[in-house]
Every structure is written in C-alpha cells, then in structure tokens.
Amino acid sequence: VGSVAVEDQPDVSAVLSAYNQQGDPTMYEEYYSGLKHFIECSLDCHRAELSQLFYPLFVHMYLELVYNQHENEAKSFFEKFHGDQECYYQDDLRVLSSLTKKEHMKGNETMLDFRTSKFVLRISRDSYQLLKRHLQEKQNNQIWNIVQEHLYIDIFDGMPRSKQQIDAMVGSLAGEAKREANKSKVFFGLLKEPEIEVPLDDEDEEGENEEGKPKKKKPKKDSIGSKSKKQDPNAPPQNRIPLPELKDSDKLDKIMNMKETTKRVRLGPDCLPSICFYTFLNAYQQGLTAVDVTDDSSLIAGGFADSTVRVWSVTPKKLRSVKQAADLSLIDKESDDVLERIMDEKTASELKILYGHSGPVYGASFSPDRNYLLSSSEDGTVRLWSLQTFTCLVGYKGHNYPVWDTQFSPYGYYFVSGGHDRVARLWATDHYQPLRIFAGHLADVNCTRFHPNSNYVATGSADRTVRLWDVLNGNCVRIFTGHKGPIHSLTFSPNGRFLATGATDGRVLLWDIGHGLMVGELKGHTDTVCSLRFSRDGEILASGSMDNTVRLWDAVKAFEDLETDDFTTATGHINLPENSQELLLGTYMTKSTPVVHLHFTRRNLVLAAGAYSPQ
Amino acid sequence: MAEEKKLKLSNTVLPSESMKVVAESMGIAQIQDETCQLLADEVSYRIKEIAQDALKFMHMGKRRKLTTSDIDYALKLKNVEPLYGFHAQEFIPFRSASGGGRQLYFNEEKEVDLSDIINTPLPRVPLDVCLKAHWLSIEGCQPAIPENPPPAPKDQQKAEATEPLKSAKPGQEEDGPLKSKGQRASPADGKGKEKKAPPLLEGGPFRLKPRSIHELSVEQQLYYKEITEACVGSCEAKRAGALQSIATDPGLYQMLPRFSTFISEGVRVNVVQNNLALLIYLMRMVKALMDNPTLYLEKYVHELIPAVMTCIVSRQLCLRPDVDNHWALRDFAARLVAQICKHFSTTTNNIQSRITKTFTKSWVDEKTPWTTRYGSIAGLAELGHDVIETLILPRLQQEGEQIRSVLDGPVLSNIDRIGADHVQSLLLKHCAPVLAKLRPPPDNQDAYQAEFGSLGPLLCSHVVKARAQAALQAQQVNRTTLTITQTRHTLTLSQASQPGPQTPGLLKVPVSIALPVQTLVSARAAVPPQPSPPPTKFIVMSPSSSASFTQQVLSLSTSAPGSSSTTTSPVTTTVPSVQPIVKLVSTATAAPPSTAPSGPGSVQKYIVVSFPPTGDSKGGPTSHPSPVPPQS
C-alpha cells in the first residue's frame, strides 16, 4: 500500500546539501541542450514521453546552479530554457525565477517540495532504455545523477503513451501519481440506510394524485426504498467507522426527506432543473467568501471577509434562540409543546450574525441535523456554532494558519478541515484535538469533502492534486493528477462512485474512484470553478465559476461508456473523449455575480449563491 | 498547448537607488553600492514571495482584485506585522515627486484634525448585506428580467443577423441559453419527436438552428400593452418612463417584432390622418429602440426604415402645414435614418446607397412639393459631409433659383412660401459648415454668387459666421464640451394650452413645466442596480404668461459626441415665432428645486429653455430663429 502518511519534514540543510556535488557550471547549458537535441530527434512515439523529463531536469539543474552560487549561469540558464516548459508550469516557474540566491532557498516551500519529494514520471520501458543508453553513451553524469536521485521513474511495459494521454495526466507540482498509489481498495459504495417505517400518509397520497402526477410515483418510490435496503457490494462494512446513532429528530428528517424524494423532478438533457439564484447584495465591501445551504434548503449561511458568519432563514420560519436559563426553568417540562416553548419569540428574525472569528471566514458547513454550524477562518481556528442559541460552542485550534475549508460528515459528528499548513485534519465535535491528520499535500489544502459514506475524505490542493484519504487509518488511498491549476472545488456523486473537481484553470475533471482513473474533462468555464454539485440522483452536474456562469453538464452521458477494461485499469492510460460541448446542457450568465455555491434541493431545484460585485 | 508555450518570465528587481532612499530616510547616510544591490535583490525576492501569498488570499476570498488586506494577511503568514493605514478598497493614490534627479513615489498622509472628525456629522451607515432571490433559469430557460444579463447579447444578435451560419456552429458559448430554449420547447409543444427523429444529425457536424419562440408570456404581453399605451398616450411623464424603459430594459429582445410592427403600422395610419403628435411619439420610440444597448435591430430595419422615411418626406404630416411644426419631426427622423445607416448599412444590404437614391430622386423632381423637398435635403444632409459635398452642393444653384422664384415671385400660396423659406435656411445651415471647410478664406460675396447663384450672398455670410463659430469653439472647447456632450437625442414637444379642435389626442403641457424623467421600471426593484446614463432633463420655463403663444414645437437635440455635425437649435418656426434662450446648467452650481431623484455620482445636465416676453422678437417668417450658443 503506497501510503504517504505522516512524513517528517526533513532538515532543510540536509536536503539542500544533496546539491553539493557539482559539475562545471558552464557546462549545464550544454548538457541540457544536448539532451533536448536527443529527445527532439528521437522517434515520435518516444518523444512525447521523454519530453516529460524537461521540466524536472530544468528545475533541478537551475536549483543546483543557484545553490552552488553560480548566479549568472543560473540566470542565463533560466532565460534560455524556461520558454520550453509547458505553460501549466508557469506559476511554479514564476516562483523559481525570483529565487536567485542560495539564501532564498531556505524556507521556500516550492523549492523544498521539489527536494523532499521525488518528481514522478511515468515512462514506458522502451523509452527509458533509450534514455539510459543515450546518457551512458554521452557520459552525461550530471543529468544521470539528477535522474537517479531526484526523479522517480515509474516504468511500465507496453506501448508508449501519446502526447494527449500524457498531457491529461501531468501538471501537478510533483509529477504524476505512482501507479501503486492508486491500487488499494476503496469502498466507494453507500452505507445501508437504516430501516425507518414510513407512516403512509393517505391524505398526502391523495393530494398528490389530485395534482395530476399519478401512477408513476409508486414504482419509483419502491425502487428508492429497495435500493437503500440492499447491501452495496462496494460499500464498507456498516461499522467500519463508528457513526453516531440516529436520534428521533433525525428519523423524522429522514421521513421528510423520503417524502420529498417522491416529489423529486427527474432530470435529464430534456428536463433541466430550474435555478434559483440567491444574490448577496451590498456584500462586495464585506466580501462574501463562503456559503453553505442546509440539506433541506431552509437555511443559508454566509462567511464574510469581515470575520462574521451570517445565517439567513429562507423559509417563512424565522430564526429563534432558546430562552435564557432563568426563563427556561419556568417552563413546564412535561408539556407536549416543550420544544416550542423553550424558544424565545422575541429573538425571532430572518438573519442572525455570529461574531467570534478574527479573520475572513473561508469555510462554512451546516451539520446534517441543522443544530450546528462550522466555520473556518484566516485566524487558524474552526468554530462550532449552535443554531439553537446562536453562540460559539467550541473553537478548534490546531491549524495555526488560515483554514481554507471545512465540512461536516454526512452523518454528523465528524468534520474535516484543511488549510494553509498543507494538511487536512479530521475532527470529532466532542474532541478538541484532531482524530487524524492527513499529511501529504505539497501545498495548501484548498477544499475538503466527505465521501457520502463518511469513510473517506477528498482534498483538493494548490499542488494541483486531489487526494482521497481513508478516515479509518489516515492513509492516502488515491492521488489524482491532471489538473493544471490549484483545485478549488470538489464534489462526490451521490452514488459515491465518482468525484468531480474544479480548478483555477476553469476545467472540471471527473474521476472514477474505484478504478482510480480520470474519466472525463469538462471544458467551458473561463475562470476558477468555485462550486460543483451533482443533482440528487446524479444525472446532472452543476458547476459555478468566477466567470459569472452556472453551467449544467450531462453527468449520465459523461460516465456512460467508460474504458474500464483490464488494460486501462492496469496502466491508467486513458483516452479522454473531446466531448465537453456535447455534455454541456446549459450556460446561465449572472449579472457580474461570481457563483460561490451551488446546492440541489431535495426536489432537484438548483440553488446558487454569490455576491454581486459591481465592476 | 504548443502555441501557449511561449511565456515570458523576467525577474524584475527593485532599483538599488530605492534602497539608498530608504536608508537615508532611516538616517543611514553612507551606504555602499554593493550593499544596496544585495538589499535590492533580497527585498525584491521577499516582496514577490508576499505578493504570491497575497494572491492566494485573493483567490480564496473569491475576488478578482487584490486588496490591501490580502497583503496584510500574507504578511501575517510570515509573522510580519501588517502595514497599518492602508484601508482603501479601491486604490491607493500614490503621489510622485521628483527633484534632484530622483523620482519618489509616496502615499500622501494628511494631518488630520481630530476635532474636525468629531464635529462632522456621522456618515450614513452603509447598507447591510442582504439576500435576494431571483430565477436564473426556469427549466433550462433564462428569464429576461433585470436581475439577469440581457438574454441575447448584442454581439450575438448581430452575428446571428449577419452571419447566420456561423452562429449556429456548435462550440459557441453563447448559444447555450438559446439551445436550451429549443429543448424546453420540444416537450412542451409535443414536437419532441421532431427533434429526435434525425439521429443522423446528432453529434454530426450539422446543428439545426434553434427555432426561436415568438410567444410572449403574460407578463410580457402586459408590459407591451402598458408601454405602447404610455408611448402614444397623453401623459408626458408616463411616456418619458416608457421610453426610458425601452431604451434601457434588457429583456425586450422577444418583443422587438411587436414593437417594430407597432411603429410601422402606427406611422401608416397616422400619416393618413395627419396626426403629427403621434408620429413624433412613434419616432421617439424608434429612437429609444435604437438606444437600447441590448437590442440589435438589423432584422427589423426593413419595417422601420419605410416608417421613418415616411416621416421625413411625406407631403403632409399635419393638419395645418402652415402653422404646425412638422419640420422638427422631419429633422428628427432624418437624424434617425442617418443613425440607422451608420449602424446597419453593409455592403450586402446597401442601405445607405438605397436611401440616398430615394432622397435624391424625390428632390430632383421639379414637381416635388416643398415639404418633401425639405425632408429629402434634411435626410441627405444628415448623412454626413461627404454626401452634402457630392450631392447637395452641386445642386445649390438650381435650388436657389427655385427658392427665389417662390420667395420673390407673386404670392401663390403661403404654404409654398414657408416651405421655400425652410428649405433655404436648411440648405444654409447644412452647407455653410461644409463650405467653411472646403473653401479657403477669404469669402467673397461675388465668388459665391457666381458659383451658387442666388443663394450665394446668404451662403457667404453664413460661411463667415460658421468660421467665426469654429474659431470661438476652438477657444472654448475646454469649457463647453464637457457639459454638452450628451448621447441621446430627444425630441420634446410642448405647446401652449390652446383651444381648438385641431389637436385631438395631443398632449397638453403647459409651457412652464418641469418634466421629471421617471421610469416605469424604477417601480420594480431593479436589483442588481442597472447602470444607465443619467437621463437628461429638459426644463422649460416661461417668464411670462403663456396665453399669448399659439403653438411651440421645440426640438432639442444633440448628437453623439464625436460626430462632426452637432448643430443643435431649438427650432421655433411658427408664424409668430419667438426666440428661446437655451442655457446649460450643471447641477453642481445650481440645482433647481424640481430635480427628480438622480443616480448617485452622476452629474446631471439641465437645459433651461426660457422664452422672453412676447413681442420681443416677433419677426416675420423670414427671420430664422435661435441665436443659440453653438454646441458641439
């Protein structure tokens, strides 16, 4: 099992000293151009694969020159060859270009990333042999040393990959994922739903029929019922991780959910969902940074740059706090409507503001039972708020640096957070220290999401990889590479099989979790994809972006004909169809309002949210 | 990706001189160059590092603009104290100072008197964050409401109109909404099969152009009814609102065919009935439609041009051609046609040449009545200097003879006299500036007489005046242009309340009235706020009682800045004509009490027209009015 669990940060000077052995600084350009010439003259089938070497070699040679204080040589080396690198390395190159002195190398994260982790390349055996022969013939020890020490070449047998295949998978800070990193088994199935007796409401049923949507209902309802009762072969054992027990109120909510499910709109290319857009007005100065909507779509929370969290009720039911202790003692605890009596009618309002953070609030998440709200902030804390008293209950400290995202587990109790300290942490609401620390990302963890079965956590990072972590043991079970920019949004499909991720480059990538493969690429957005969400039945994928659009994609078609034959799964070499335009079902422009959050209601209505930002 | 590969990265470094300046400011006088260089390298590196971190905060804050607080947070990451005092949301006004061969940029910090701050009243509390819901899409179709961007951007409408094949190509981002519209329609009208029937086409290179739906929703029907009624109704305030709505509302795309038909039918009927007021209202509608930034009228010009042309060249537009000012309507419509030409004339539709031909033909004909003659010339003249030069100037002599024969000859008909007089002043007005540019000074009466015949002497004096004006303008250009540039033409019609059966359906506006520009849409909470240019207000004031006036038709207009022929004159050409005084007042100095609520931050412009007491200048028909301050 390729686990990259908790990795100790090696001593900086020890890492750097690996660069001590050096050749003639003036020869570096010659070495590089010699290799470049060789690769460009090699056969077409090998050229694409060997071209992958350019970038890591370029970086390491440059760093060696800088480390050994050959400033001028380093500069001219950079000037000469940085134009050859693929455009998606531009951001890293920019960091590199400012790094011109040995002193700068200490404490530079990008540089350390390069040193502490071997850059992974996937090359076919034939191409590798070709390279090896060439380097040995030419006695090019400098390059051979770098290849040996700083690169990890994952050799596979079979046909060399094409340029497109390579381009689809590369782009991350540390190269591709090793093949064995994605080999472990993932239980991506859904947990069995607890059996709840649904009191058949005859009145309700009749009411439905009057509305003129008869007959079809019943079989659909049965299918939903039966699906949850059958054990999914891919599902983890029910008690793999301990989950909180269902309370009575949870059961009531589940019943509500099932009732709503029967009224759900069947979506498809011919039946697109309606989109209701919640615009945050006058929020440009305060800066809307995060939004969440409860599962039943009754509450909306907004996190703002002015450190506040605001909770709105979007139903006629207003937000009320519980009465003061003195008043509570006067209440007859035996009465039937005690839950109603404890609420203070005087505090009823549509909006509650939660004060407590001391920095912009970058993440917000409601608990599934709507009693709590989590918020994560620049001040390095995650706070748990009670939605009964509208006060802060706990401040979870541990990240020390800005916490970019947080999310409750779909079963409550657990939550995950990820931040600038490059780790994601798993917490339980009743522990002030994290239960797990998921370390391995080479840059900020930008977004975190729970798998629907609560056994896994996916994280998207600025190192342009997506990782899937096992909540049980903290192992990294999947590393997905292919994004060309920091990842800003993640979502699991409702059946747990697929993952969709969006990045600053405006592309959305689709992944098959079971096989550990990229299965689709959705191009269309022109700016960061901030939010992604599947419809409740998984037919439609909605994406919202900084380019002020909401786009709807045909998820059924995207996952329809997957290449999941043995060869593809074994090698991970996929051919992505260029079908973004066919999959795009609709584009909806907003009026200069970036789409920060998307949500499907239980009846498959899309709720989108964002702050109006005048140009 | 090969083409994107060429990226340019350069390592910019702060100049070492700035290190010296900073050192000096800290009291270190002697600092070695080498040290400066080292410091500059180091500082540049650190600044870049901080900038890169600050970008991270910008991205996570879901913004596209880096703010000072992002930099503060980035500094905090590095355990550096933030820079206090930079809280401007927009930009920090750095000032530059130079002296002693050095350039210095600094943030000007003024000394603040605390007592001032304490004593000034508190500023208004900023509006609190609030939440507003609207439909971005209903079953895949985006409703045309002010909260949404215009359904079909003008560029797309243009592309559709001019390059129909191109816009139907798949892969165009813009056809998203349209495409889904088609999809919505298919199950709705039971023709879903039709779409699915040819599976051969699916995914192939063909894509059928989606049918556009021409059914209006109930709301749209109501809107259409309200708007059209207000446009031709009797309440001027309502009309102003309606026109404003037509000129700015984004969702009118679907209603365009209706409006177009409404206008062309309206003109057809009202020309026959000689209903001048209604014709004016309809032309103002055309103008409003043209002004709407979200509408592209290409597909409807075939209906609009005949309507507008009718208003230019029709033999009779009003019941009493000797009294009513139909000339203003002709002028206004002529400008409209010129605008249409400018926007929609292409090499394939040849609109401009066709229009020019029509005008020339009716002008050249000897038997053409003076009204039509006037319209044709006005239409041609508005098309620009080139047209005047090539088509009007060569005919000046001939035309002059005709005019003289009417004016100096035996009085056959008063109407003819008035017509000829108008044609003459029109020719003088348009030709003089052109001639002023074409002919080098000095202007010789005889030379003009020789070249242009009987119009020569008058032309000469006008050219002289035009030159003087041009010179004056050149001097005053700084003072006047700012206040006068307006982007909209407006034709306001006001008249004295006058007993008489002739003006049924005409609005009755007392001469002294301020017309607040209200919008119908403003009643709806248009949120997010819609940016629209501040409406120009025309305030008509009268110092004396209005009883002595018969009828006044004012046309006030300015053309778009940049176009050369910005002659603007309130043309009052009724028999007892008076001279109006037009003043431009900016709100900054004097705000009239009757100001309508104005958009924040926009400077409002007022044109105050006042009439001097009657009897002041009761010139005959020959005296051409308006010693108006030149505007351009």
PDB file of C-alpha atoms in Angstrom, chain B residues 17-180:
ATOM      1  CA  GLU B  17      18.642  53.551  -5.613  1.00  0.00           C
ATOM      2  CA  SER B  18      15.406  52.999  -3.777  1.00  0.00           C
ATOM      3  CA  MET B  19      17.395  51.135  -1.149  1.00  0.00           C
ATOM      4  CA  LYS B  20      19.537  54.212  -0.813  1.00  0.00           C
ATOM      5  CA  VAL B  21      16.498  56.418  -0.405  1.00  0.00           C
ATOM      6  CA  VAL B  22      15.030  54.136   2.222  1.00  0.00           C
ATOM      7  CA  ALA B  23      18.337  54.029   4.042  1.00  0.00           C
ATOM      8  CA  GLU B  24      18.548  57.793   4.005  1.00  0.00           C
ATOM      9  CA  SER B  25      15.075  58.101   5.376  1.00  0.00           C
ATOM     10  CA  MET B  26      16.185  55.924   8.269  1.00  0.00           C
ATOM     11  CA  GLY B  27      19.198  58.086   8.945  1.00  0.00           C
ATOM     12  CA  ILE B  28      21.884  55.954   7.353  1.00  0.00           C
ATOM     13  CA  ALA B  29      23.728  58.341   5.117  1.00  0.00           C
ATOM     14  CA  GLN B  30      26.605  56.304   3.759  1.00  0.00           C
ATOM     15  CA  ILE B  31      25.699  53.005   2.248  1.00  0.00           C
ATOM     16  CA  GLN B  32      27.790  51.081  -0.210  1.00  0.00           C
ATOM     17  CA  ASP B  33      26.538  50.339  -3.682  1.00  0.00           C
ATOM     18  CA  GLU B  34      27.263  46.693  -3.238  1.00  0.00           C
ATOM     19  CA  THR B  35      25.169  46.582  -0.116  1.00  0.00           C
ATOM     20  CA  CYS B  36      22.368  48.350  -1.894  1.00  0.00           C
ATOM     21  CA  GLN B  37      22.443  45.789  -4.672  1.00  0.00           C
ATOM     22  CA  LEU B  38      22.316  42.930  -2.228  1.00  0.00           C
ATOM     23  CA  LEU B  39      19.479  44.539  -0.335  1.00  0.00           C
ATOM     24  CA  ALA B  40      17.557  45.223  -3.513  1.00  0.00           C
ATOM     25  CA  ASP B  41      17.806  41.564  -4.533  1.00  0.00           C
ATOM     26  CA  GLU B  42      16.709  40.382  -1.160  1.00  0.00           C
ATOM     27  CA  VAL B  43      13.851  42.840  -0.820  1.00  0.00           C
ATOM     28  CA  SER B  44      12.581  42.071  -4.316  1.00  0.00           C
ATOM     29  CA  TYR B  45      12.546  38.387  -3.519  1.00  0.00           C
ATOM     30  CA  ARG B  46      10.648  38.894  -0.284  1.00  0.00           C
ATOM     31  CA  ILE B  47       8.140  41.215  -1.898  1.00  0.00           C
ATOM     32  CA  LYS B  48       7.469  38.660  -4.586  1.00  0.00           C
ATOM     33  CA  GLU B  49       7.002  35.969  -2.013  1.00  0.00           C
ATOM     34  CA  ILE B  50       4.478  38.111  -0.177  1.00  0.00           C
ATOM     35  CA  ALA B  51       2.687  39.030  -3.375  1.00  0.00           C
ATOM     36  CA  GLN B  52       2.349  35.358  -4.255  1.00  0.00           C
ATOM     37  CA  ASP B  53       0.877  34.608  -0.861  1.00  0.00           C
ATOM     38  CA  ALA B  54      -1.435  37.589  -1.121  1.00  0.00           C
ATOM     39  CA  LEU B  55      -2.752  36.200  -4.410  1.00  0.00           C
ATOM     40  CA  LYS B  56      -3.709  33.065  -2.544  1.00  0.00           C
ATOM     41  CA  PHE B  57      -5.885  35.125  -0.214  1.00  0.00           C
ATOM     42  CA  MET B  58      -7.458  36.860  -3.149  1.00  0.00           C
ATOM     43  CA  HIS B  59      -8.381  33.539  -4.743  1.00  0.00           C
ATOM     44  CA  MET B  60      -9.767  32.117  -1.529  1.00  0.00           C
ATOM     45  CA  GLY B  61     -11.706  35.335  -0.951  1.00  0.00           C
ATOM     46  CA  LYS B  62     -13.421  34.735  -4.317  1.00  0.00           C
ATOM     47  CA  ARG B  63     -12.274  38.017  -5.735  1.00  0.00           C
ATOM     48  CA  ARG B  64     -10.535  39.138  -8.878  1.00  0.00           C
ATOM     49  CA  LYS B  65      -8.915  42.164  -7.337  1.00  0.00           C
ATOM     50  CA  LEU B  66      -6.067  42.124  -4.886  1.00  0.00           C
ATOM     51  CA  THR B  67      -6.742  44.243  -1.829  1.00  0.00           C
ATOM     52  CA  THR B  68      -4.523  45.715   0.822  1.00  0.00           C
ATOM     53  CA  SER B  69      -5.923  43.308   3.375  1.00  0.00           C
ATOM     54  CA  ASP B  70      -4.681  40.375   1.277  1.00  0.00           C
ATOM     55  CA  ILE B  71      -1.189  41.738   1.667  1.00  0.00           C
ATOM     56  CA  ASP B  72      -1.722  42.154   5.394  1.00  0.00           C
ATOM     57  CA  TYR B  73      -2.755  38.523   5.724  1.00  0.00           C
ATOM     58  CA  ALA B  74       0.203  37.416   3.639  1.00  0.00           C
ATOM     59  CA  LEU B  75       2.494  39.353   5.943  1.00  0.00           C
ATOM     60  CA  LYS B  76       0.813  37.718   8.890  1.00  0.00           C
ATOM     61  CA  LEU B  77       1.649  34.297   7.448  1.00  0.00           C
ATOM     62  CA  LYS B  78       5.306  35.277   7.598  1.00  0.00           C
ATOM     63  CA  ASN B  79       4.921  36.595  11.115  1.00  0.00           C
ATOM     64  CA  VAL B  80       5.433  40.141   9.952  1.00  0.00           C
ATOM     65  CA  GLU B  81       3.396  42.957  11.345  1.00  0.00           C
ATOM     66  CA  PRO B  82       0.836  44.162   8.818  1.00  0.00           C
ATOM     67  CA  LEU B  83       1.107  47.589   7.219  1.00  0.00           C
ATOM     68  CA  TYR B  84      -1.282  49.801   9.050  1.00  0.00           C
ATOM     69  CA  GLY B  85      -3.143  52.634   7.460  1.00  0.00           C
ATOM     70  CA  PHE B  86      -3.928  51.209   4.052  1.00  0.00           C
ATOM     71  CA  HIS B  87      -7.600  50.558   4.022  1.00  0.00           C
ATOM     72  CA  ALA B  88      -8.688  51.950   0.702  1.00  0.00           C
ATOM     73  CA  GLN B  89     -10.881  49.429  -1.033  1.00  0.00           C
ATOM     74  CA  GLU B  90     -10.196  50.705  -4.489  1.00  0.00           C
ATOM     75  CA  PHE B  91      -6.735  52.066  -4.963  1.00  0.00           C
ATOM     76  CA  ILE B  92      -4.160  53.926  -3.016  1.00  0.00           C
ATOM     77  CA  PRO B  93      -3.325  57.260  -4.548  1.00  0.00           C
ATOM     78  CA  PHE B  94       0.429  57.250  -4.655  1.00  0.00           C
ATOM     79  CA  ARG B  95       1.909  60.561  -5.486  1.00  0.00           C
ATOM     80  CA  SER B  96       5.062  61.074  -7.340  1.00  0.00           C
ATOM     81  CA  ALA B  97       7.582  63.731  -6.606  1.00  0.00           C
ATOM     82  CA  SER B  98      10.788  64.402  -8.374  1.00  0.00           C
ATOM     83  CA  GLY B  99      13.720  66.553  -7.546  1.00  0.00           C
ATOM     84  CA  GLY B 100      17.443  66.327  -7.617  1.00  0.00           C
ATOM     85  CA  GLY B 101      17.265  63.839 -10.438  1.00  0.00           C
ATOM     86  CA  ARG B 102      15.270  61.396  -8.369  1.00  0.00           C
ATOM     87  CA  GLN B 103      11.751  60.180  -8.590  1.00  0.00           C
ATOM     88  CA  LEU B 104       9.897  59.301  -5.491  1.00  0.00           C
ATOM     89  CA  TYR B 105       6.522  57.711  -5.035  1.00  0.00           C
ATOM     90  CA  PHE B 106       4.822  58.108  -1.740  1.00  0.00           C
ATOM     91  CA  ASN B 107       1.458  57.786  -0.110  1.00  0.00           C
ATOM     92  CA  GLU B 108       0.325  61.173   0.926  1.00  0.00           C
ATOM     93  CA  GLU B 109      -0.813  61.237   4.502  1.00  0.00           C
ATOM     94  CA  LYS B 110      -2.511  64.394   5.530  1.00  0.00           C
ATOM     95  CA  GLU B 111      -2.558  65.623   9.063  1.00  0.00           C
ATOM     96  CA  VAL B 112      -5.985  65.101  10.476  1.00  0.00           C
ATOM     97  CA  ASP B 113      -7.574  67.445  12.914  1.00  0.00           C
ATOM     98  CA  LEU B 114      -9.418  65.253  15.351  1.00  0.00           C
ATOM     99  CA  SER B 115     -11.885  67.929  16.334  1.00  0.00           C
ATOM    100  CA  ASP B 116     -12.992  68.101  12.710  1.00  0.00           C
ATOM    101  CA  ILE B 117     -13.726  64.432  12.711  1.00  0.00           C
ATOM    102  CA  ILE B 118     -15.595  64.631  15.972  1.00  0.00           C
ATOM    103  CA  ASN B 119     -17.683  67.577  14.884  1.00  0.00           C
ATOM    104  CA  THR B 120     -18.651  66.373  11.440  1.00  0.00           C
ATOM    105  CA  PRO B 121     -21.933  64.522  11.364  1.00  0.00           C
ATOM    106  CA  LEU B 122     -21.572  60.803  11.096  1.00  0.00           C
ATOM    107  CA  PRO B 123     -21.615  59.420   7.570  1.00  0.00           C
ATOM    108  CA  ARG B 124     -24.534  57.335   6.507  1.00  0.00           C
ATOM    109  CA  VAL B 125     -24.394  53.798   7.727  1.00  0.00           C
ATOM    110  CA  PRO B 126     -23.591  51.582   4.736  1.00  0.00           C
ATOM    111  CA  LEU B 127     -26.338  49.287   3.612  1.00  0.00           C
ATOM    112  CA  ASP B 128     -26.307  45.959   5.321  1.00  0.00           C
ATOM    113  CA  VAL B 129     -25.744  42.739   3.482  1.00  0.00           C
ATOM    114  CA  CYS B 130     -28.989  41.223   2.352  1.00  0.00           C
ATOM    115  CA  LEU B 131     -30.133  38.283   0.361  1.00  0.00           C
ATOM    116  CA  LYS B 132     -32.275  38.442  -2.725  1.00  0.00           C
ATOM    117  CA  ALA B 133     -33.535  35.535  -4.752  1.00  0.00           C
ATOM    118  CA  HIS B 134     -34.374  35.507  -8.427  1.00  0.00           C
ATOM    119  CA  TRP B 135     -34.740  32.921 -11.150  1.00  0.00           C
ATOM    120  CA  LEU B 136     -31.548  32.457 -13.047  1.00  0.00           C
ATOM    121  CA  SER B 137     -33.163  29.776 -15.125  1.00  0.00           C
ATOM    122  CA  ILE B 138     -36.573  28.189 -15.311  1.00  0.00           C
ATOM    123  CA  GLU B 139     -36.410  24.646 -16.614  1.00  0.00           C
ATOM    124  CA  GLY B 140     -33.360  25.457 -18.623  1.00  0.00           C
ATOM    125  CA  CYS B 141     -34.546  28.778 -19.975  1.00  0.00           C
ATOM    126  CA  GLN B 142     -33.226  32.044 -18.629  1.00  0.00           C
ATOM    127  CA  PRO B 143     -36.000  34.556 -17.985  1.00  0.00           C
ATOM    128  CA  ALA B 144     -35.409  38.070 -19.257  1.00  0.00           C
ATOM    129  CA  ILE B 145     -35.573  40.030 -16.049  1.00  0.00           C
ATOM    130  CA  PRO B 146     -33.386  42.901 -14.924  1.00  0.00           C
ATOM    131  CA  GLU B 147     -31.603  40.619 -12.462  1.00  0.00           C
ATOM    132  CA  ASN B 148     -30.268  38.558 -15.330  1.00  0.00           C
ATOM    133  CA  PRO B 149     -27.947  39.792 -18.011  1.00  0.00           C
ATOM    134  CA  PRO B 150     -29.549  40.507 -21.381  1.00  0.00           C
ATOM    135  CA  PRO B 151     -30.722  37.236 -22.905  1.00  0.00           C
ATOM    136  CA  ALA B 152     -29.031  37.636 -26.226  1.00  0.00           C
ATOM    137  CA  PRO B 153     -26.034  39.919 -26.169  1.00  0.00           C
ATOM    138  CA  LYS B 154     -25.961  42.460 -28.945  1.00  0.00           C
ATOM    139  CA  ASP B 155     -22.903  40.862 -30.472  1.00  0.00           C
ATOM    140  CA  GLN B 156     -24.693  37.572 -30.721  1.00  0.00           C
ATOM    141  CA  GLN B 157     -27.774  39.166 -32.246  1.00  0.00           C
ATOM    142  CA  LYS B 158     -25.521  40.868 -34.712  1.00  0.00           C
ATOM    143  CA  ALA B 159     -23.689  37.673 -35.510  1.00  0.00           C
ATOM    144  CA  GLU B 160     -26.983  35.901 -35.985  1.00  0.00           C
ATOM    145  CA  ALA B 161     -28.265  38.572 -38.271  1.00  0.00           C
ATOM    146  CA  THR B 162     -25.187  38.999 -40.374  1.00  0.00           C
ATOM    147  CA  GLU B 163     -23.602  35.574 -40.251  1.00  0.00           C
ATOM    148  CA  PRO B 164     -26.373  33.083 -39.634  1.00  0.00           C
ATOM    149  CA  LEU B 165     -24.245  30.066 -40.402  1.00  0.00           C
ATOM    150  CA  LYS B 166     -21.505  30.973 -38.046  1.00  0.00           C
ATOM    151  CA  SER B 167     -23.697  31.476 -35.030  1.00  0.00           C
ATOM    152  CA  ALA B 168     -25.324  28.107 -35.463  1.00  0.00           C
ATOM    153  CA  LYS B 169     -21.995  26.404 -35.216  1.00  0.00           C
ATOM    154  CA  PRO B 170     -21.604  24.231 -32.143  1.00  0.00           C
ATOM    155  CA  GLY B 171     -18.986  25.265 -29.716  1.00  0.00           C
ATOM    156  CA  GLN B 172     -20.182  28.781 -29.375  1.00  0.00           C
ATOM    157  CA  GLU B 173     -20.505  29.572 -25.744  1.00  0.00           C
ATOM    158  CA  GLU B 174     -23.326  31.949 -26.334  1.00  0.00           C
ATOM    159  CA  ASP B 175     -25.715  29.521 -27.869  1.00  0.00           C
ATOM    160  CA  GLY B 176     -26.182  27.836 -24.525  1.00  0.00           C
ATOM    161  CA  PRO B 177     -29.313  29.665 -23.499  1.00  0.00           C
ATOM    162  CA  LEU B 178     -30.784  29.539 -26.943  1.00  0.00           C
ATOM    163  CA  LYS B 179     -30.120  25.896 -27.274  1.00  0.00           C
ATOM    164  CA  SER B 180     -31.833  25.098 -24.059  1.00  0.00           C
TER     165      SER B 180
END
